[in-house]
Amino acid sequence: MNIKFWGVRGSIPTPLTPHQVRAKISAAVQRITAADLQSSDSREKFLASLPAWIFGTAGGNTPCVELTTSDNQKIIFDAGSGLRQMGKSSVLSESLHYNMFFSHFHWDHIQGLPFFDFAYNPNVTIDIYSPFDDMAKYLSEQMVSPYYPVTWEALSKKINFHVVKPGQEIQLDNVKINLARMNHPGGSYSYSVVENGRKFVYATDVELTNDDFDVNNEELKAVFYGADAVVLDSQYTVEEALRKANWGHSAFCFAVDFAVAWKIKNLYLFHHEPTYDDKKLNSILESARWYSKYIAHGEIKVHLAVEGRELRL
């Protein structure tokens, strides 16, 4: 399976500000030498040597992750503003059928659906899955006047809704999907996808508690245990997580602890705090990697979820 990040930011879309762009340019200029400008190769080498926070960005779109199975099925996790970019970057011939799984229905996870071009194509089928019985109501009510000029009725007539619950395994051809309820205001759900013996987990919007570390919890075990890659809410530093208790999000170090408990191989820090710039996110990544080496002895690889980045399992 192939996974691609289209939106990794939490709470609200967060484009780079003019000040942040100038800061990146200034930081790059301060590092350059005459030797770096001698040839195209030396210039490319210089750019490649820059820290990730200078030469690039984690991105500002809200959550949307695309998974493509080995037989080319399309599975989309959440419909944040990143879904718009996915629609603009994809070719219709790639798929006329999308399976869309929602963690929950807070705005940052649904706001991209009205801007998903393929949803308006009458030939496209979209199967939507969620444990929330009123999912159709939640999605359609953001497309009413005066909030949006186009109503739900303008979308494809081939949009189908499926209510799924924890403990109910979903079979999509040769792919198996399980889900678990997580601690978040109003509830949120994580999903695991297993194909050809490899497991991927999408677990956004969770404030980890002691209960989430109970390795005897069968619901959590079915989703998380031994996963090859987990995309996990790591929105805060420890200090901010303590200040924002009960807001429904986790600190990066708690995410590392969680990965250790469930024997996860690759942890992707996700749902980035909108007030954190790229430099701070890079600092959080370095701290998470240090902490992982300290408590897991290098057995867990920690990554930063970045828009446009792909991983293959």
Short mmCIF file of C-alpha atoms in Angstrom, two decimals:
data_model
loop_
_atom_site.label_atom_id
_atom_site.label_comp_id
_atom_site.label_asym_id
_atom_site.label_seq_id
_atom_site.Cartn_x
_atom_site.Cartn_y
_atom_site.Cartn_z
CA MET A 1 0.00 0.00 0.00
CA ASN A 2 1.04 3.58 -0.63
CA ILE A 3 0.17 6.44 1.73
CA LYS A 4 0.30 10.13 0.87
CA PHE A 5 -0.21 13.13 3.15
CA TRP A 6 -2.41 15.89 1.74
CA GLY A 7 -3.17 17.72 5.00
CA VAL A 8 -1.30 17.43 8.30
CA ARG A 9 -2.24 20.55 10.27
CA GLY A 10 -4.76 20.59 13.12
CA SER A 11 -7.68 22.84 13.98
CA ILE A 12 -7.52 25.41 11.16
CA PRO A 13 -5.74 25.82 7.79
CA THR A 14 -2.45 27.60 8.40
CA PRO A 15 -0.69 28.98 5.31
CA LEU A 16 2.83 30.36 5.59
CA THR A 17 2.81 34.04 6.52
CA PRO A 18 4.93 36.66 4.69
CA HIS A 19 7.06 36.96 7.84
CA GLN A 20 7.74 33.21 7.84
CA VAL A 21 8.71 33.24 4.17
CA ARG A 22 11.12 36.14 4.75
CA ALA A 23 12.59 34.34 7.76
CA LYS A 24 13.30 31.24 5.65
CA ILE A 25 14.96 33.30 2.91
CA SER A 26 17.01 35.24 5.45
CA ALA A 27 18.18 32.04 7.16
CA ALA A 28 19.24 30.56 3.82
CA VAL A 29 21.11 33.70 2.72
CA GLN A 30 23.03 33.82 6.01
CA ARG A 31 24.34 30.30 5.37
CA ILE A 32 25.41 30.67 1.74
CA THR A 33 29.04 31.11 0.64
CA ALA A 34 30.62 32.07 -2.68
CA ALA A 35 31.55 28.44 -3.28
CA ASP A 36 27.89 27.46 -3.08
CA LEU A 37 27.12 29.66 -6.10
CA GLN A 38 29.83 28.43 -8.48
CA SER A 39 27.71 25.90 -10.38
CA SER A 40 24.24 24.42 -10.60
CA ASP A 41 25.53 21.34 -8.78
CA SER A 42 26.98 23.39 -5.92
CA ARG A 43 23.74 25.35 -5.63
CA GLU A 44 21.68 22.16 -5.47
CA LYS A 45 24.08 20.70 -2.93
CA PHE A 46 23.72 23.83 -0.80
CA LEU A 47 19.93 23.71 -0.93
CA ALA A 48 19.95 20.01 -0.02
CA SER A 49 22.13 20.79 3.00
CA LEU A 50 19.67 23.27 4.48
CA PRO A 51 17.57 22.21 7.47
CA ALA A 52 14.10 20.99 6.54
CA TRP A 53 12.46 23.94 8.27
CA ILE A 54 14.25 26.35 5.91
CA PHE A 55 14.03 24.51 2.60
CA GLY A 56 10.44 23.34 2.76
CA THR A 57 7.39 23.33 5.00
CA ALA A 58 5.24 20.78 6.81
CA GLY A 59 2.22 22.42 5.21
CA GLY A 60 -0.87 24.18 6.43
CA ASN A 61 -3.79 22.11 5.17
CA THR A 62 -6.03 20.33 7.66
CA PRO A 63 -6.17 16.52 7.84
CA CYS A 64 -6.44 14.40 4.74
CA VAL A 65 -4.48 11.20 4.10
CA GLU A 66 -4.76 9.10 0.94
CA LEU A 67 -4.06 5.36 0.91
CA THR A 68 -3.80 3.42 -2.33
CA THR A 69 -3.95 -0.37 -2.07
CA SER A 70 -1.97 -2.81 -4.19
CA ASP A 71 -5.02 -3.29 -6.43
CA ASN A 72 -5.45 0.49 -6.76
CA GLN A 73 -8.35 1.02 -4.39
CA LYS A 74 -8.50 4.57 -3.04
CA ILE A 75 -9.06 5.05 0.69
CA ILE A 76 -9.22 8.59 2.09
CA PHE A 77 -8.97 9.39 5.78
CA ASP A 78 -10.77 12.63 6.66
CA ALA A 79 -11.75 15.48 4.37
CA GLY A 80 -9.88 18.48 5.71
CA SER A 81 -8.69 21.24 3.40
CA GLY A 82 -6.00 18.90 2.10
CA LEU A 83 -8.72 17.03 0.18
CA ARG A 84 -9.04 19.98 -2.19
CA GLN A 85 -5.36 19.73 -3.08
CA MET A 86 -5.71 15.99 -3.59
CA GLY A 87 -8.55 16.58 -6.05
CA LYS A 88 -6.60 19.24 -7.93
CA SER A 89 -3.50 17.04 -8.16
CA SER A 90 -5.23 13.81 -9.21
CA VAL A 91 -6.40 12.63 -12.61
CA LEU A 92 -9.99 11.41 -12.81
CA SER A 93 -8.93 8.29 -14.69
CA GLU A 94 -7.02 7.21 -11.59
CA SER A 95 -10.25 6.23 -9.89
CA LEU A 96 -14.01 6.53 -10.19
CA HIS A 97 -14.49 5.09 -6.71
CA TYR A 98 -13.33 6.44 -3.36
CA ASN A 99 -13.71 4.97 0.12
CA MET A 100 -13.75 7.77 2.68
CA PHE A 101 -13.33 7.14 6.42
CA PHE A 102 -14.03 9.91 8.92
CA SER A 103 -12.41 10.07 12.35
CA HIS A 104 -15.09 12.57 13.44
CA PHE A 105 -16.87 15.63 12.11
CA HIS A 106 -15.19 18.69 13.56
CA TRP A 107 -14.76 21.36 10.89
CA ASP A 108 -11.08 20.80 10.27
CA HIS A 109 -11.87 17.23 9.20
CA ILE A 110 -14.77 17.93 6.83
CA GLN A 111 -14.17 21.39 5.36
CA GLY A 112 -12.47 20.12 2.20
CA LEU A 113 -15.36 18.00 0.94
CA PRO A 114 -17.28 20.86 -0.74
CA PHE A 115 -14.07 21.67 -2.65
CA PHE A 116 -13.34 18.08 -3.79
CA ASP A 117 -13.94 18.31 -7.54
CA PHE A 118 -14.54 14.58 -8.02
CA ALA A 119 -17.50 14.66 -5.60
CA TYR A 120 -19.44 16.64 -8.24
CA ASN A 121 -18.80 14.12 -11.03
CA PRO A 122 -21.92 11.97 -11.60
CA ASN A 123 -19.75 9.02 -12.61
CA VAL A 124 -17.83 8.96 -9.32
CA THR A 125 -18.90 6.73 -6.44
CA ILE A 126 -17.95 7.69 -2.89
CA ASP A 127 -18.55 5.25 -0.04
CA ILE A 128 -18.39 7.07 3.29
CA TYR A 129 -17.73 5.16 6.53
CA SER A 130 -18.13 6.36 10.11
CA PRO A 131 -19.47 5.19 13.48
CA PHE A 132 -21.58 8.37 13.69
CA ASP A 133 -25.17 7.59 12.71
CA ASP A 134 -25.84 11.18 11.57
CA MET A 135 -22.84 11.50 9.27
CA ALA A 136 -24.94 12.50 6.26
CA LYS A 137 -26.54 15.30 8.27
CA TYR A 138 -23.19 16.55 9.56
CA LEU A 139 -21.64 16.70 6.10
CA SER A 140 -24.61 18.21 4.27
CA GLU A 141 -25.26 20.94 6.84
CA GLN A 142 -21.98 22.69 6.03
CA MET A 143 -23.29 23.12 2.48
CA VAL A 144 -26.30 25.34 3.17
CA SER A 145 -26.93 29.05 2.74
CA PRO A 146 -25.56 31.41 3.94
CA TYR A 147 -22.43 29.37 4.69
CA TYR A 148 -21.89 27.90 1.21
CA PRO A 149 -23.55 28.65 -2.14
CA VAL A 150 -23.64 25.06 -3.43
CA THR A 151 -25.92 22.54 -1.72
CA TRP A 152 -25.39 18.83 -1.10
CA GLU A 153 -27.83 18.03 -3.91
CA ALA A 154 -25.21 19.21 -6.44
CA LEU A 155 -22.90 16.32 -5.53
CA SER A 156 -22.80 12.92 -7.18
CA LYS A 157 -25.87 10.78 -6.55
CA LYS A 158 -23.52 7.86 -5.95
CA ILE A 159 -22.50 8.90 -2.43
CA ASN A 160 -23.29 6.08 -0.01
CA PHE A 161 -23.12 6.03 3.78
CA HIS A 162 -22.05 3.08 5.93
CA VAL A 163 -22.29 3.02 9.72
CA VAL A 164 -19.47 0.95 11.21
CA LYS A 165 -18.65 0.22 14.84
CA PRO A 166 -15.59 -0.92 16.83
CA GLY A 167 -15.30 -4.69 16.76
CA GLN A 168 -16.75 -4.80 13.25
CA GLU A 169 -14.05 -5.69 10.73
CA ILE A 170 -14.53 -4.07 7.34
CA GLN A 171 -13.43 -6.05 4.29
CA LEU A 172 -12.64 -4.16 1.09
CA ASP A 173 -11.48 -6.87 -1.31
CA ASN A 174 -8.14 -8.02 0.15
CA VAL A 175 -7.94 -5.17 2.68
CA LYS A 176 -9.12 -5.46 6.29
CA ILE A 177 -10.03 -2.36 8.31
CA ASN A 178 -10.65 -2.14 12.06
CA LEU A 179 -11.49 0.85 14.22
CA ALA A 180 -11.24 1.98 17.84
CA ARG A 181 -12.85 4.83 19.77
CA MET A 182 -10.40 7.42 21.10
CA ASN A 183 -10.53 10.09 23.81
CA HIS A 184 -11.61 13.36 22.19
CA PRO A 185 -14.49 15.79 22.83
CA GLY A 186 -17.51 14.27 21.10
CA GLY A 187 -15.56 11.13 20.25
CA SER A 188 -13.06 10.29 17.53
CA TYR A 189 -12.09 7.02 15.86
CA SER A 190 -8.83 5.52 14.67
CA TYR A 191 -8.60 3.12 11.74
CA SER A 192 -6.15 0.36 10.89
CA VAL A 193 -5.64 -0.99 7.38
CA VAL A 194 -4.06 -4.40 6.88
CA GLU A 195 -2.95 -5.59 3.46
CA ASN A 196 -0.45 -8.31 2.59
CA GLY A 197 0.63 -8.58 6.22
CA ARG A 198 1.42 -4.87 6.60
CA LYS A 199 -0.53 -2.58 8.94
CA PHE A 200 -1.11 1.17 8.67
CA VAL A 201 -3.02 3.18 11.30
CA TYR A 202 -4.62 6.61 11.07
CA ALA A 203 -5.14 7.96 14.60
CA THR A 204 -5.78 11.67 14.70
CA ASP A 205 -7.47 13.78 17.39
CA VAL A 206 -6.81 11.84 20.57
CA GLU A 207 -5.81 12.94 24.05
CA LEU A 208 -3.98 9.87 25.29
CA THR A 209 -4.86 8.61 28.77
CA ASN A 210 -3.76 5.67 30.90
CA ASP A 211 -6.54 3.57 29.37
CA ASP A 212 -4.92 3.86 25.95
CA PHE A 213 -1.84 2.01 27.24
CA ASP A 214 -3.82 -1.06 28.35
CA VAL A 215 -2.32 -3.77 26.16
CA ASN A 216 -5.15 -6.11 27.18
CA ASN A 217 -7.74 -3.87 25.52
CA GLU A 218 -8.85 -5.97 22.56
CA GLU A 219 -10.32 -3.03 20.65
CA LEU A 220 -7.05 -1.10 20.78
CA LYS A 221 -4.97 -4.22 20.19
CA ALA A 222 -6.80 -5.00 16.95
CA VAL A 223 -5.99 -1.53 15.64
CA PHE A 224 -2.55 -0.63 17.00
CA TYR A 225 -0.52 -3.66 18.04
CA GLY A 226 2.60 -4.21 15.95
CA ALA A 227 1.64 -1.62 13.33
CA ASP A 228 4.23 -0.86 10.67
CA ALA A 229 3.27 2.82 10.59
CA VAL A 230 0.97 4.94 12.74
CA VAL A 231 -0.10 8.51 12.01
CA LEU A 232 -0.81 9.87 15.49
CA ASP A 233 -2.04 13.13 17.01
CA SER A 234 1.06 14.80 18.47
CA GLN A 235 -0.16 18.37 18.45
CA TYR A 236 1.50 19.77 21.57
CA THR A 237 4.66 20.11 23.57
CA VAL A 238 4.36 18.74 27.10
CA GLU A 239 3.88 22.20 28.58
CA GLU A 240 1.08 23.05 26.19
CA ALA A 241 -0.60 19.67 26.66
CA LEU A 242 -0.75 20.30 30.41
CA ARG A 243 -2.19 23.78 29.88
CA LYS A 244 -4.77 22.44 27.46
CA ALA A 245 -5.91 19.35 29.33
CA ASN A 246 -9.23 18.03 28.01
CA TRP A 247 -8.84 19.82 24.68
CA GLY A 248 -8.54 16.41 23.03
CA HIS A 249 -4.95 16.35 21.77
CA SER A 250 -1.62 14.82 22.83
CA ALA A 251 1.98 15.83 23.39
CA PHE A 252 4.64 14.34 21.14
CA CYS A 253 6.35 12.50 24.01
CA PHE A 254 3.09 10.77 24.95
CA ALA A 255 2.83 9.64 21.33
CA VAL A 256 6.29 8.09 21.61
CA ASP A 257 5.28 6.35 24.85
CA PHE A 258 2.19 5.02 23.08
CA ALA A 259 4.29 3.70 20.19
CA VAL A 260 6.52 1.86 22.66
CA ALA A 261 3.54 0.31 24.46
CA TRP A 262 1.99 -1.03 21.26
CA LYS A 263 5.26 -2.06 19.55
CA ILE A 264 4.76 0.34 16.66
CA LYS A 265 7.62 0.46 14.14
CA ASN A 266 7.18 3.90 12.57
CA LEU A 267 5.50 6.87 14.25
CA TYR A 268 4.37 9.87 12.21
CA LEU A 269 3.75 13.02 14.26
CA PHE A 270 0.50 14.54 12.98
CA HIS A 271 -2.22 17.18 13.50
CA HIS A 272 0.37 19.91 13.98
CA GLU A 273 -0.52 22.86 16.21
CA PRO A 274 -1.46 25.84 13.97
CA THR A 275 0.64 28.29 16.01
CA TYR A 276 3.84 26.23 15.54
CA ASP A 277 6.06 27.25 12.64
CA ASP A 278 8.31 24.88 10.71
CA LYS A 279 11.30 25.60 12.93
CA LYS A 280 9.36 24.59 16.03
CA LEU A 281 7.96 21.48 14.36
CA ASN A 282 11.50 20.48 13.40
CA SER A 283 12.58 21.01 17.01
CA ILE A 284 9.70 18.81 18.20
CA LEU A 285 10.75 16.11 15.75
CA GLU A 286 14.33 16.19 17.05
CA SER A 287 13.10 16.00 20.65
CA ALA A 288 10.78 13.11 19.82
CA ARG A 289 13.62 11.22 18.14
CA TRP A 290 15.91 11.79 21.11
CA TYR A 291 13.21 10.61 23.51
CA SER A 292 12.51 7.56 21.35
CA LYS A 293 16.19 6.57 21.36
CA TYR A 294 16.26 7.02 25.13
CA ILE A 295 13.25 4.86 25.97
CA ALA A 296 12.99 2.57 22.93
CA HIS A 297 16.71 2.19 22.10
CA GLY A 298 16.16 3.08 18.47
CA GLU A 299 13.50 0.44 17.84
CA ILE A 300 10.95 3.09 16.80
CA LYS A 301 11.53 5.46 13.91
CA VAL A 302 9.91 8.86 14.38
CA HIS A 303 8.91 11.03 11.42
CA LEU A 304 7.15 14.33 10.87
CA ALA A 305 4.02 14.15 8.72
CA VAL A 306 4.62 16.56 5.83
CA GLU A 307 2.27 17.50 3.01
CA GLY A 308 3.13 15.74 -0.23
CA ARG A 309 5.29 13.12 1.46
CA GLU A 310 4.62 9.47 0.70
CA LEU A 311 5.42 6.18 2.38
CA ARG A 312 5.11 2.67 1.05
CA LEU A 313 4.34 -0.42 3.10
#
